[in-house]
Every structure is written in C-alpha cells, then in structure tokens.
Amino acid sequence: MPPFKDEHVLIIAPGSQTTLAQLGLPESFTPARLRISTRMFPAEKKGEWEPYKVREKKTSKSDGNGGASGNTEGKTDINMADNDAAAANWQQKAGHTEVDVVYEEDPNSDEGAVYPLREGRVINWPCFFALLTHVYNTLSPPFHTPILLISQPAWTAQDHETLTQFCFEKFQTPAFCLMDAALAVSYAYGVPTATVVDVGHGKCDITAVSDFLVYDIGRGVAVSGCGGEGMTQRLFELLGQQSFTWDMCEQLKKSNICEILPPGTPFPGSADTEEQVSNPAAAASTGATASGPGQRASIAAQGGAPRGPGLDTDVGDEDQEREVKDGEDNDGVLDVASIVASGKTTEYLAKKEREKAEKAAAKKAAADAAAAPKPARLPNSKRVRTTFQYDARKPLGTTDENDTRPSDPDYGEVGSDAKRQRSPEPVTESAPPAVDEVMPDMAKRQQERAARKEEKRRKEVEVGVERFMAASGGILELISDTIHRTILSVPEVAKRSELWDSLVILGNGSKVRGFKDALLASLTTKYLISPSSATIFTSELPSNLSTPIGTGTNTPQPQSQVPHTSTSHGVNPLLLAATTASNPSLHPPNHQQHLPNYGLHGGSHSSHGQTPTSIKVVKMPEYFPEWKDVGFDEAAFLGAQVAAKVIFVVDQGLSKGFMTRVEYNELGPQGIHESCL
C-alpha cells in the first residue's frame, strides 16, 4: 500500500447538532474548516435527502407585445406581490403574464429538518448516511484518502460495524479508523490518564482514561438532561410564564448575562448579598466596608466628598460656616477711609454680604452634587435585572403564523390576505411608465421594507435573577455523582487519585458562563476531604503507641492467611496506608509497607480511593496557537488530528491503528474491533 500524505487524510466528527470535518492535516493543527448542522431534509423523492430546505418561489414574466421579453435570463424576476399599481397596470396593458416556479435553497431554515443523532445515538441511519455522503461530497477528497471517524461513547459494536461497512462500500476508502471521542481528548491534552467530562447538547458523557485506555465498565454514557438542552429547558420552565419562548431562552443561555454561580452563592437582591460593615472605623473615615487589600472602595475613590473634618468634606454645616469666616479674612485690605468718605458704607456692606452668601450657596451646591451617589457599573453577578439582545430569526419576506405579511404600505394592514394586492388604479390612456423608472423606485421601497423588518427582528429583553438558574434543576449534582461513580468503577485503586487530579471539562454545552467553575465547586463541596484531615490519626498518636485492633471474641476479624503485621512504630498498617496515601511525607524513615491481601481486586494496594484529597483540572495545552482564540471545547477534533498524523502518516499501520481495505475483504466489518482506537 502506498504511504498516505497529510493532505489526503479525511477527519469527520459527527455531533448531535454540529458536524465537524476537514480534509488534510495542516502543519499546525487548526480548528475544523467545515462546520455543518447535523440535519437533513426529506427530498421530493421518497428515500432521498437534501442538505438544505428547498422552497418553492413563484415569479412572473410578461410575454406580450408590450416589450418585456419572455427570456429573463440574467435579470431579476419581479414578484407580483411587490409591484406597485403603475407596474401592475403597465404589465396588464403590455400583454399576457406567465407564472414561473423557481426552487431555491434556504440554508438558515430549520423547518422540517431531521436530526439523525439524538443524545449521541443514531436514530435514523438513512439520514445519517446521507449526512456523511454530503460531507464527503462537499470536501471532494481524492481516491486514495483514509478516513478517521470520531465515534460517540453511546455507539454500540453493531454501530461500529455498520459504519465500517458503509465507508468501505460507499466511499471505497483504502483505510478506515474509528476513534473514541474521550481518547481523542486525551490525545489533544497530551495526558495519558484523565477523566473526560463531555457536556453536549442533550447529554453528558463521563469517561475514565488510563494510559490511553478507555474504561468501559462504569462509564457514564449519555447522561440525559445534563447538556445544553437541559439548561434551556430549565430557563424555559422559569421564564415561560413571562412570555419567553424556547428560542428566547436558547439565546439567553448563549448570551454573556447567563451565568451559573457556584453552589452556595446568594443571588443578587437577596438578604445575604447586603453589604455588611466589618470595620466601623474604616466606614466612618473613608466609607470602606472593611480594612485590608481590596476594601478601599471609599466615597473619595468613587468621586464623592471624603468624610472627616476639614475643607471639602462631608461632615455638616460647620465647615461651610468656617469657610465663610475664612473667606472674610481673605478678602484683602480694604480702603476703609475712602468707603466712609463716599457715604456708601451701608450699600457696600450689603453688597459684600450678598457676594459671600452667593459664594457659600455655590460651594454648598457643588458639594451636594459631588456627594450625590453616582451610578456604579456593577458586575453581572450583582445585578438584579439586566437586558440582552434577542434576535427573532425571522427570514425577510416570510409570513407570520396567520400566513399574513407584516404591516407594510404596499400590503395594507396586518391580517390582510398575503396574496391580495392593492386595488389597481383606473386604466387611463396615458403612456405607461418606463421600466427604468419603475425598477429603481421598487428597489428603494424593498430596501426600506427590509430595513424595517430587520429592526423588528431585534429587541431588548429584560430578565431577572432567573438567568443564574440554568443549572438549578440538579444538573451539576447529577454530573458530580456520575463523575464519582465513574472514578470508583476503575479497578486500579491507585489510579483513582490521578483521575481526580486530571479532570477535563469540555463540550459546547459547557460554554455557559461559569459552568466549569460551578461544577468544580460542586465536586469540591460534595467529595473533597481536606488533606489535613488525613493526618489527625497519626499526628495525635505517640510514636511508641500502636493503634488498638479488634481482640475481643465478638470482633469480626478479616479472613486471610496473611497474619497481621505492624510497622516499626507499631501503627495499624491499614490506618497508616489510609493516612499516607496522598501524603508520602508522613511515612516513617526506612518504612516498608506490608499489607495483607483481603481478597481485594488486583491484590494489595497503598491508597484509599473512596474520596479524593485533591481535585484538579488539566491545564490547556499552549502549543496550538490557533485553538487559543476559539477554546478547547471541541478538543476531540484536535486529538483526532494528532492521532491521524500518527497512525496514517508516521506509523503507516504498524500499530494496527486502522483497518485496511485488504483486511476488510478478509475479515468483513467485524474486523474493525481489532483495529479501532
């Protein structure tokens, strides 16, 4: 078999909502170049599928003696519903009008779409095969092209065989590989051991990977109600009574104001969020609620008048009176003799008093304006109510639910028949308007109507604290419990602590603001034990005192052929192993562990993996600059590129990473189980 080239490798990653694909491996791995919706539309012929919604559009052309030729190639057909009265009269006078039926594709429409994948499972195989064929034809790969398909955890062995048979028979590929999505994530992050939490559209998959091997036992496959659709459903339950539609809740979830707060965080506006003063002295002098770093939110720092004695401070009227007195002392030297000699002493003194009063009033007004509270820009997590921009996503020129067009000068009032035109004007003997004069006016009116409809499509929608409750229906708790059960199902107990320290949270469903932090906080609250609590047993025991063991007649003893052995300090070895599993420094010098085998799986071990002492998230790789901007929520596709580079180009099949055409002819579709990743 000739070697494969980088530019010939085809990667396909089907998802419940979006399918990613790419032909060729770039020098620096990039996000998928092709992104299409995982949906197909039934064609007019039964059993066939179309990638886009096909709409029927009726247009008209005149073929009479008036001058408009029946050949309209290269020109825009005029819709009868958009003609004004002059154009309609001109066409009627010109001659006969014919109606043509034109079919056009609407790539943004979702009407009548069929989604072949639901919660990771294939529910419509003909539609799914049509989707793969559409992806293959869109990229148009050469003949000698290997295919790597990312498989979902919910796919069964029978599904793998069905896909293998389809790709070899339909595409005539020379090599085919099925790669598990969780294993692809491990390849992307470069970690051999990890707990992959993939939050999708309608489900969540939790997989334990150890040394690049996927544990199928205890795997959390397609946990329903924990994806992005479940969060939208929760928002719809909370906001449905406020006239929110499903589409509005979906756009709210994707906006930057929808945020998931960590467990135990009070919502803004509740009694627990009221600011409490912990340092009265700081509050009296500077207005700060507490002392220390990060607590210098004084009134002076916010632009107001500081508190305390002195000029320009917020104390009372005493400073204003003192300021007037200071002003009298600083008026300068007066020529008293000339004032007395002029005989206008009374008028002069009254004038000075008025000036001083006006000056004091102006200063007081300025101080009051400076001391007035200024509207501070609060973060989203502290706002009781805020707004987001909602896009109605209504195509231009379409009708509403009642099959009527929007209110428009050329269509009449809302509720009129969509096909009804404005009453034509009486026919006169005057010359018909020229086409060059009619078309610019019609185009201008169409642009104005499109602008008005575009404005109607967007509006500001106000929402309260319900935007923080997208995951309040037990989603975080269910995912946390599934993660705990998945890690406990790993037979190698020594690997469990490493799995807790290698969490990978990804998926488009986890893009909601604050979701990853809230999930990590939920895991920490429910399952994490403090590392210091693991030392309470040995730290309080003298070094020469052994822990008591069961010696009574009624105390059940473990049935084992290995007698109980003690350490050099006489401490129970089981207790010592439990307390030193995550703290090796607690081992005594020259300590050698001897544990009896009590029939546990895999023999003796040195750790207790029931509860973790630390939970950490794997750091994102920094050597893929193209992925830093878009994020690693679709890291499975990155891992597929890495794996395709290794098994197709570098390895050339030595490690049996893919199935060749010769092997398929000999073994059939069942041979994929021996070579899939």
XYZ file of C-alpha atoms in Angstrom:
677
model
C 0.000 0.000 0.000
C 1.444 3.409 -0.898
C 2.029 5.762 2.029
C -0.614 8.302 2.918
C 0.006 12.025 2.694
C -1.046 14.743 5.101
C -3.256 16.458 2.555
C -5.241 13.263 1.855
C -6.471 12.449 5.381
C -10.198 12.999 5.960
C -11.479 13.536 9.524
C -15.191 13.581 10.393
C -16.570 14.305 13.865
C -20.377 13.978 13.933
C -22.285 15.585 16.797
C -25.909 15.918 17.785
C -26.119 19.490 16.482
C -22.917 20.212 14.564
C -20.669 18.010 12.453
C -17.008 18.927 12.025
C -14.910 17.799 9.081
C -11.609 18.591 7.459
C -9.583 17.295 4.531
C -5.843 17.349 5.091
C -3.615 17.858 8.114
C -2.072 21.346 8.296
C 1.404 21.888 9.635
C -0.059 23.481 12.754
C -3.330 21.849 13.726
C -6.289 24.200 13.387
C -9.997 24.034 14.224
C -12.262 22.282 11.761
C -12.577 24.032 8.430
C -16.030 22.645 7.691
C -18.878 23.066 10.161
C -22.343 21.994 9.125
C -25.529 21.311 11.007
C -26.204 17.643 11.726
C -29.538 17.633 9.921
C -31.032 16.669 6.587
C -34.316 17.447 4.841
C -36.527 14.908 3.081
C -36.394 15.393 -0.677
C -39.345 15.348 -3.026
C -38.487 11.790 -3.994
C -39.011 9.306 -1.200
C -35.817 7.908 0.285
C -33.646 10.842 -0.800
C -32.360 13.685 1.344
C -31.377 17.293 0.808
C -28.853 19.239 2.907
C -30.943 22.445 2.887
C -34.582 23.392 2.957
C -35.892 23.788 -0.604
C -38.628 26.381 -1.005
C -40.911 26.987 -3.930
C -40.964 30.561 -5.184
C -43.395 31.805 -7.815
C -42.266 34.599 -10.105
C -43.908 36.202 -13.103
C -42.750 37.394 -16.506
C -44.681 39.085 -19.301
C -44.580 37.676 -22.850
C -46.812 40.043 -24.780
C -46.421 42.786 -27.310
C -45.625 45.416 -24.773
C -41.900 44.844 -24.844
C -40.947 42.662 -21.879
C -39.387 39.564 -23.373
C -40.065 36.095 -22.079
C -36.322 35.461 -21.773
C -35.415 36.836 -18.362
C -32.007 35.239 -18.042
C -29.607 37.470 -16.152
C -32.408 39.712 -14.870
C -34.233 39.722 -11.574
C -37.796 38.468 -11.821
C -40.411 40.839 -10.450
C -42.661 39.417 -7.798
C -46.322 40.295 -8.382
C -46.850 40.963 -4.701
C -44.107 43.635 -4.732
C -45.298 45.603 -7.781
C -46.882 48.937 -7.270
C -50.046 49.974 -9.103
C -48.208 51.595 -12.016
C -46.126 48.499 -12.763
C -49.205 46.256 -12.476
C -51.189 48.421 -14.919
C -48.275 48.511 -17.305
C -47.950 44.710 -17.316
C -51.688 44.281 -17.801
C -51.642 46.636 -20.733
C -48.452 45.152 -22.191
C -49.741 41.629 -22.623
C -50.101 38.170 -21.093
C -48.410 37.328 -17.748
C -46.873 33.920 -17.103
C -46.014 32.476 -13.680
C -42.769 30.543 -13.271
C -41.966 28.252 -10.329
C -38.399 28.587 -9.029
C -36.881 26.392 -6.317
C -34.347 27.976 -4.002
C -32.403 26.698 -1.001
C -32.789 28.285 2.410
C -29.633 27.433 4.394
C -30.919 29.113 7.582
C -34.272 27.367 7.799
C -34.886 24.511 10.227
C -38.403 23.733 9.088
C -38.925 20.008 8.576
C -35.323 19.114 9.443
C -34.447 15.585 10.572
C -31.612 15.164 13.082
C -30.137 11.654 12.781
C -28.314 11.831 16.141
C -30.076 12.165 19.454
C -28.087 12.171 22.711
C -25.171 10.655 20.810
C -27.160 7.706 19.451
C -28.018 7.192 15.775
C -31.801 7.167 15.497
C -32.094 7.458 11.706
C -29.479 5.534 9.741
C -30.557 6.565 6.187
C -30.439 10.215 7.217
C -27.051 9.745 8.905
C -25.623 8.044 5.830
C -26.931 10.913 3.696
C -25.193 13.365 6.038
C -21.856 11.543 5.727
C -22.256 11.460 1.956
C -22.947 15.200 1.899
C -19.805 15.886 3.947
C -17.737 13.637 1.680
C -19.034 15.274 -1.493
C -18.552 18.762 -0.092
C -14.861 18.186 0.636
C -14.414 16.089 -2.555
C -11.341 14.103 -1.462
C -9.143 12.167 -3.900
C -9.417 8.421 -4.336
C -6.525 7.427 -2.060
C -7.990 9.057 1.097
C -8.053 7.386 4.529
C -10.970 8.284 6.800
C -10.894 8.782 10.566
C -14.338 8.950 12.171
C -14.757 10.044 15.791
C -17.207 7.686 17.487
C -19.577 8.605 20.261
C -19.493 6.665 23.558
C -23.129 5.650 23.038
C -22.372 3.779 19.806
C -22.505 0.016 20.132
C -20.322 -2.620 18.479
C -23.049 -3.158 15.900
C -22.980 0.554 15.097
C -19.225 0.374 14.532
C -19.661 -2.488 12.089
C -22.439 -0.684 10.225
C -20.323 2.451 9.788
C -17.319 0.416 8.713
C -19.312 -1.351 6.026
C -20.818 1.907 4.762
C -17.485 3.741 4.488
C -15.729 0.888 2.686
C -18.609 0.153 0.336
C -19.755 3.704 -0.361
C -16.535 5.719 -0.371
C -14.118 2.928 -1.377
C -11.638 4.201 1.191
C -8.262 2.410 1.425
C -8.134 2.737 5.237
C -10.690 3.426 7.937
C -10.339 4.193 11.640
C -12.857 4.655 14.455
C -11.561 6.666 17.407
C -13.325 7.128 20.720
C -14.149 10.755 21.482
C -12.765 10.594 25.046
C -9.496 9.074 23.831
C -9.222 11.859 21.249
C -9.492 14.404 24.071
C -6.602 12.703 25.878
C -4.540 12.964 22.695
C -5.381 16.664 22.422
C -4.386 17.498 26.003
C -1.366 15.236 25.904
C -2.258 13.385 29.114
C -2.376 9.570 29.223
C -4.690 9.496 32.256
C -7.710 11.766 32.551
C -11.374 11.932 33.472
C -13.131 13.388 30.434
C -16.412 15.213 31.067
C -18.003 15.976 27.687
C -21.115 18.154 28.024
C -23.028 18.095 24.755
C -26.416 19.245 23.538
C -28.753 16.788 25.209
C -26.425 14.587 27.253
C -23.168 14.360 29.152
C -20.507 11.643 28.790
C -18.047 10.889 31.601
C -15.146 8.619 30.714
C -12.097 7.466 32.659
C -8.975 7.090 30.512
C -5.864 5.460 31.978
C -2.643 5.125 29.981
C -4.610 5.897 26.794
C -7.026 3.036 27.504
C -10.750 3.717 27.883
C -12.555 2.051 30.790
C -15.952 0.922 29.529
C -17.028 -0.514 32.904
C -18.816 2.131 34.938
C -18.640 4.677 32.144
C -21.197 7.468 32.274
C -22.678 7.189 28.792
C -25.229 9.721 27.536
C -26.429 11.000 30.910
C -29.719 12.533 29.827
C -30.824 16.028 30.821
C -27.321 17.281 31.644
C -26.473 19.073 28.404
C -27.184 22.448 26.942
C -30.744 21.463 26.071
C -31.425 20.687 29.720
C -30.285 24.185 30.716
C -32.524 25.721 28.077
C -35.410 23.617 29.354
C -34.775 24.867 32.882
C -34.758 28.502 31.742
C -37.977 27.909 29.822
C -39.628 26.469 32.950
C -38.638 29.569 34.919
C -39.356 32.210 32.266
C -42.195 30.607 30.326
C -44.754 32.474 32.413
C -43.065 35.760 31.445
C -43.847 35.248 27.725
C -40.409 33.820 26.975
C -40.277 31.411 24.051
C -37.906 28.486 23.653
C -35.794 30.438 21.171
C -35.532 33.368 23.581
C -34.342 31.041 26.346
C -31.809 29.479 23.978
C -30.375 32.878 23.063
C -30.393 33.912 26.707
C -28.337 30.828 27.578
C -25.776 31.734 24.901
C -25.569 35.394 25.942
C -22.975 36.771 28.318
C -25.528 37.631 31.013
C -26.480 33.997 31.624
C -24.143 32.798 34.355
C -24.004 29.789 36.640
C -22.898 30.754 40.125
C -21.023 28.313 42.369
C -23.157 26.371 44.869
C -23.994 28.409 47.938
C -23.573 31.794 46.237
C -26.578 34.033 47.014
C -28.417 35.651 44.154
C -28.309 39.457 43.854
C -31.116 41.176 45.673
C -31.378 38.583 48.429
C -30.796 39.344 52.101
C -27.452 37.542 52.111
C -25.983 39.839 49.487
C -26.424 43.032 51.528
C -23.057 44.541 52.260
C -22.065 44.275 55.892
C -19.623 46.638 57.599
C -16.852 44.703 59.312
C -14.688 47.743 60.210
C -16.718 50.644 61.658
C -13.647 52.881 61.899
C -12.882 52.497 58.203
C -16.522 53.091 57.353
C -16.634 56.272 59.425
C -13.455 57.758 57.979
C -13.309 56.569 54.375
C -16.634 54.846 53.717
C -14.949 51.468 53.183
C -16.784 48.408 54.480
C -13.623 46.735 55.756
C -9.891 47.185 56.066
C -7.201 45.401 54.129
C -6.434 44.837 50.452
C -9.357 45.104 48.094
C -11.539 47.014 50.601
C -10.699 50.599 49.643
C -13.996 51.343 47.951
C -14.253 54.727 49.687
C -16.500 57.579 48.701
C -13.482 59.680 47.795
C -12.254 56.932 45.466
C -15.650 56.958 43.780
C -15.559 60.700 43.189
C -17.530 61.910 46.237
C -16.562 64.095 49.131
C -14.428 62.369 51.796
C -15.613 62.144 55.368
C -13.944 63.870 58.277
C -13.104 67.399 59.418
C -11.625 69.893 57.033
C -12.491 71.636 53.844
C -14.473 69.863 51.132
C -15.509 67.047 53.441
C -18.887 65.531 54.152
C -19.385 66.467 57.818
C -22.063 69.114 58.130
C -22.693 72.832 58.070
C -19.840 73.687 60.429
C -17.271 73.564 57.645
C -19.392 75.819 55.484
C -19.611 78.393 58.261
C -15.881 78.159 58.874
C -15.276 78.532 55.161
C -17.270 81.781 55.120
C -15.259 83.103 58.006
C -12.060 82.183 56.249
C -13.365 83.965 53.202
C -13.947 87.126 55.190
C -10.383 87.074 56.444
C -9.028 86.572 52.946
C -10.949 89.396 51.261
C -7.860 91.561 51.184
C -7.042 95.031 52.554
C -9.929 97.449 52.235
C -9.648 101.189 51.920
C -11.982 101.987 54.801
C -11.363 105.764 54.659
C -12.478 106.079 51.074
C -15.565 103.953 51.727
C -16.585 106.098 54.705
C -15.867 109.320 52.858
C -18.081 108.290 49.953
C -21.095 107.859 52.230
C -21.982 104.475 50.739
C -20.875 102.307 53.607
C -24.255 100.616 54.044
C -24.581 99.774 50.353
C -21.031 98.407 50.230
C -21.536 96.161 53.242
C -24.824 94.808 51.812
C -23.095 94.069 48.529
C -20.302 92.157 50.261
C -22.834 90.135 52.239
C -24.690 89.180 49.059
C -21.446 88.095 47.385
C -20.489 85.974 50.355
C -23.937 84.378 50.507
C -23.876 83.558 46.787
C -20.387 82.110 47.091
C -21.386 79.935 50.023
C -24.516 78.726 48.258
C -22.495 77.843 45.146
C -19.963 75.896 47.196
C -22.696 74.037 49.034
C -24.450 73.125 45.792
C -21.176 71.852 44.337
C -20.507 69.795 47.455
C -24.011 68.309 47.359
C -23.602 67.420 43.689
C -20.245 65.766 44.374
C -21.644 63.837 47.341
C -24.622 62.558 45.357
C -24.327 58.813 44.685
C -23.148 58.075 41.188
C -24.467 55.034 39.347
C -21.760 52.385 39.626
C -21.340 49.734 36.967
C -21.939 46.508 38.827
C -20.776 43.132 37.555
C -23.344 40.787 36.099
C -23.382 38.568 39.195
C -24.564 41.518 41.344
C -27.269 42.912 39.070
C -30.832 42.094 39.941
C -32.132 42.759 36.428
C -30.443 43.320 33.085
C -31.221 43.081 29.381
C -29.940 41.118 26.417
C -30.475 41.480 22.684
C -32.899 38.961 21.241
C -32.849 38.110 17.546
C -36.212 36.818 16.350
C -34.545 34.988 13.436
C -37.497 35.609 11.140
C -36.468 35.424 7.471
C -37.127 38.501 5.426
C -40.214 38.378 3.284
C -41.834 35.461 5.112
C -45.317 35.371 6.528
C -46.270 35.160 10.154
C -48.206 32.434 11.964
C -51.501 33.531 10.357
C -49.988 33.364 6.851
C -50.034 37.157 6.636
C -47.271 39.556 5.850
C -46.096 42.245 8.257
C -47.651 45.654 8.149
C -46.360 47.419 5.075
C -47.569 50.292 2.890
C -47.684 48.014 -0.132
C -49.532 45.178 1.617
C -52.055 47.020 3.707
C -52.817 46.385 7.361
C -51.754 43.318 9.333
C -54.199 40.468 8.855
C -54.942 41.044 5.211
C -54.548 38.241 2.699
C -50.938 37.653 1.705
C -51.829 37.191 -1.941
C -54.094 40.237 -2.138
C -52.678 43.250 -3.944
C -53.635 46.839 -3.550
C -56.626 47.829 -5.636
C -55.403 48.898 -9.060
C -55.983 52.407 -10.229
C -58.285 53.058 -13.175
C -56.663 52.444 -16.533
C -56.010 55.631 -18.465
C -54.754 56.288 -21.948
C -51.546 57.872 -20.691
C -48.263 56.293 -21.628
C -47.058 53.553 -19.253
C -44.082 54.373 -17.048
C -40.743 53.280 -18.333
C -39.163 50.192 -16.831
C -36.039 52.148 -15.871
C -38.235 54.490 -13.812
C -40.272 51.739 -12.158
C -37.433 49.437 -11.092
C -35.358 51.951 -9.063
C -38.459 53.014 -7.119
C -39.387 49.403 -6.435
C -35.839 48.543 -5.309
C -35.809 51.534 -2.988
C -39.108 50.527 -1.405
C -37.889 46.947 -0.990
C -34.772 48.178 0.807
C -36.877 50.331 3.119
C -39.183 47.417 3.925
C -36.197 45.137 4.554
C -34.691 47.717 6.907
C -37.961 47.996 8.846
C -38.258 44.229 9.099
C -34.644 43.952 10.227
C -35.358 46.391 13.045
C -38.363 44.351 14.088
C -36.224 41.232 14.328
C -34.080 42.557 17.195
C -35.239 43.827 20.527
C -34.041 44.288 24.074
C -35.435 41.758 26.555
C -35.190 42.261 30.307
C -34.578 39.320 32.613
C -34.085 38.945 36.352
C -32.183 36.519 38.555
C -33.621 33.590 36.594
C -30.588 33.909 34.322
C -28.481 32.418 37.134
C -30.680 29.301 37.460
C -29.895 27.498 34.204
C -28.307 24.606 36.115
C -30.517 24.792 39.192
C -32.523 21.708 38.298
C -29.929 19.300 39.694
C -27.705 19.247 36.608
C -24.470 19.918 38.483
C -25.327 17.397 41.189
C -26.113 14.665 38.646
C -22.871 15.246 36.743
C -20.885 15.261 40.005
C -22.420 11.958 41.123
C -21.694 10.380 37.743
C -18.065 11.513 37.889
C -17.728 9.989 41.363
C -19.208 6.670 40.293
C -17.109 6.540 37.126
C -13.853 7.006 39.008
C -14.839 4.498 41.681
C -15.501 1.947 38.921
C -11.834 1.955 37.904
C -10.437 -1.372 39.180
C -6.934 0.025 39.731
C -7.402 1.847 43.010
C -4.017 3.534 42.787
C -5.177 5.289 39.593
C -8.194 6.947 41.175
C -6.339 9.802 42.814
C -4.652 10.563 39.484
C -8.039 10.574 37.771
C -9.342 13.092 40.326
C -6.353 15.325 39.582
C -6.852 15.125 35.792
C -10.343 16.411 35.097
C -11.075 17.655 31.564
C -14.366 19.554 31.217
C -15.283 20.400 27.630
C -18.115 20.360 25.132
C -20.308 23.052 23.631
C -22.784 22.567 26.459
C -20.148 23.724 28.949
C -19.702 27.096 27.234
C -22.249 28.675 29.548
C -20.525 31.284 31.641
C -19.362 29.920 34.985
C -20.355 26.299 34.264
C -16.899 24.766 34.679
C -16.147 26.672 37.867
C -19.544 25.774 39.321
C -19.059 22.078 38.504
C -15.620 22.074 40.103
C -17.039 23.796 43.188
C -19.821 21.202 43.365
C -17.294 18.353 43.258
C -15.164 20.021 45.898
C -18.107 20.582 48.206
C -19.509 17.055 47.955
C -16.479 14.780 47.721
C -13.261 16.560 48.621
C -11.756 15.935 52.037
C -9.128 18.221 53.476
C -5.562 16.889 53.244
C -5.010 17.907 56.868
C -7.823 15.622 57.990
C -5.833 12.643 56.775
C -3.204 13.287 59.445
C -5.460 13.505 62.502
C -4.910 9.852 63.303
C -1.128 9.646 63.259
C -0.374 13.207 64.365
C -2.091 12.754 67.714
C -0.603 9.310 68.494
C 2.746 8.868 70.197
C 5.391 7.209 68.113
C 5.689 4.286 70.519
C 1.943 3.656 70.846
C 0.181 1.352 68.455
C -3.439 1.757 67.447
C -5.846 -0.709 69.016
C -7.061 -3.599 66.936
C -10.011 -5.927 67.436
C -9.109 -8.522 70.095
C -12.488 -9.386 71.579
C -14.340 -12.556 70.847
C -17.199 -10.674 69.183
C -14.966 -8.550 66.972
C -15.047 -9.769 63.350
C -11.566 -10.477 62.090
C -10.576 -10.462 58.407
C -10.317 -13.899 56.890
C -6.840 -14.067 55.474
C -3.901 -16.408 55.524
C -1.531 -13.497 55.989
C -1.086 -12.571 59.640
C -1.347 -9.005 60.816
C 1.931 -7.188 60.602
C 2.826 -3.925 62.208
C 5.180 -1.226 61.180
C 8.277 -0.258 63.015
C 6.247 2.197 65.081
C 3.501 -0.301 65.876
C 0.778 1.540 63.899
C -2.024 -0.335 62.199
C -0.877 -0.719 58.547
C -4.382 -0.167 57.148
C -4.705 3.082 59.051
C -1.219 4.130 58.017
C -1.950 3.362 54.380
C -5.155 5.400 54.504
C -3.457 8.435 56.024
C -0.310 8.373 53.900
C -1.850 7.610 50.516
C -1.811 11.231 49.396
C 0.901 12.386 51.827
C 4.040 10.254 51.313
C 5.980 12.542 53.641
C 4.125 11.009 56.595
C 5.892 7.677 56.118
C 8.427 6.979 58.874
C 12.075 6.632 57.859
C 13.053 3.311 56.258
C 9.381 2.401 56.074
C 8.397 -0.638 54.065
C 4.710 -1.276 53.674
C 3.344 -4.786 54.224
C -0.360 -5.062 53.653
C -2.344 -8.255 53.915
C -4.403 -9.350 50.938
C -8.032 -9.348 51.986
C -9.366 -10.543 48.670
C -9.373 -7.115 47.024
C -9.265 -6.853 43.242
C -5.726 -6.637 41.980
C -4.103 -7.663 45.259
C -2.821 -5.241 47.826
C -2.746 -1.522 47.217
C -1.433 1.516 49.011
C -4.224 4.039 48.713
C -7.839 4.537 49.614
C -9.678 5.796 46.542
C -13.107 6.277 48.043
C -12.820 10.054 48.475
C -10.233 12.383 46.931
C -7.929 14.700 48.822
C -7.453 16.965 45.787
C -9.421 17.732 42.623
C -7.677 19.478 39.764
C -8.410 20.407 36.166
C -5.937 19.663 33.399
C -4.297 22.774 32.000
C -4.971 23.507 28.373
C -2.031 22.953 26.017
C -0.245 26.091 24.898
C 1.440 24.803 21.734
C -1.645 25.142 19.494
C -1.999 28.907 18.919
C -4.941 28.529 16.532
C -7.012 26.903 19.270
C -6.399 29.543 21.937
C -8.855 32.001 20.422
C -11.708 29.526 19.890
C -11.166 27.488 23.064
C -10.781 23.754 23.618
C -14.451 22.844 23.881
C -14.049 20.882 20.641
C -10.686 19.378 21.602
C -11.782 15.945 20.358
C -11.234 17.165 16.811
C -7.747 18.357 17.736
C -6.955 14.955 19.225
C -8.246 13.291 16.049
C -5.766 15.324 14.011
C -2.929 14.269 16.292
C -3.979 10.612 16.099
C -4.420 10.738 12.301
C -0.934 12.165 11.932
C 0.497 9.312 13.999
C -1.396 6.286 12.667
C -1.760 7.270 8.997
C 1.424 9.197 8.231
C 4.071 8.417 10.842
C 3.175 4.860 11.847
C 1.797 3.713 8.461
C -0.301 0.994 10.096
C 2.442 -0.788 12.085
C 0.490 -0.433 15.330
C -2.792 -1.626 13.775
C -4.421 1.735 14.357
C -6.679 1.474 11.306
C -8.322 -1.152 9.130
C -7.123 -1.537 5.547
C -9.135 -2.483 2.504
C -7.422 -5.883 2.361
C -8.361 -6.620 5.970
C -11.938 -5.608 5.294
C -12.153 -8.011 2.366
C -10.787 -10.830 4.537
C -12.478 -10.184 7.903
C -15.522 -8.151 6.975
C -16.961 -5.347 9.140
C -16.280 -7.351 12.318
C -12.566 -6.753 11.874
C -12.933 -3.134 12.964
C -12.961 -4.250 16.616
C -9.345 -5.337 16.320
C -8.041 -2.037 14.995
C -10.263 0.792 16.248
C -8.854 3.166 18.854
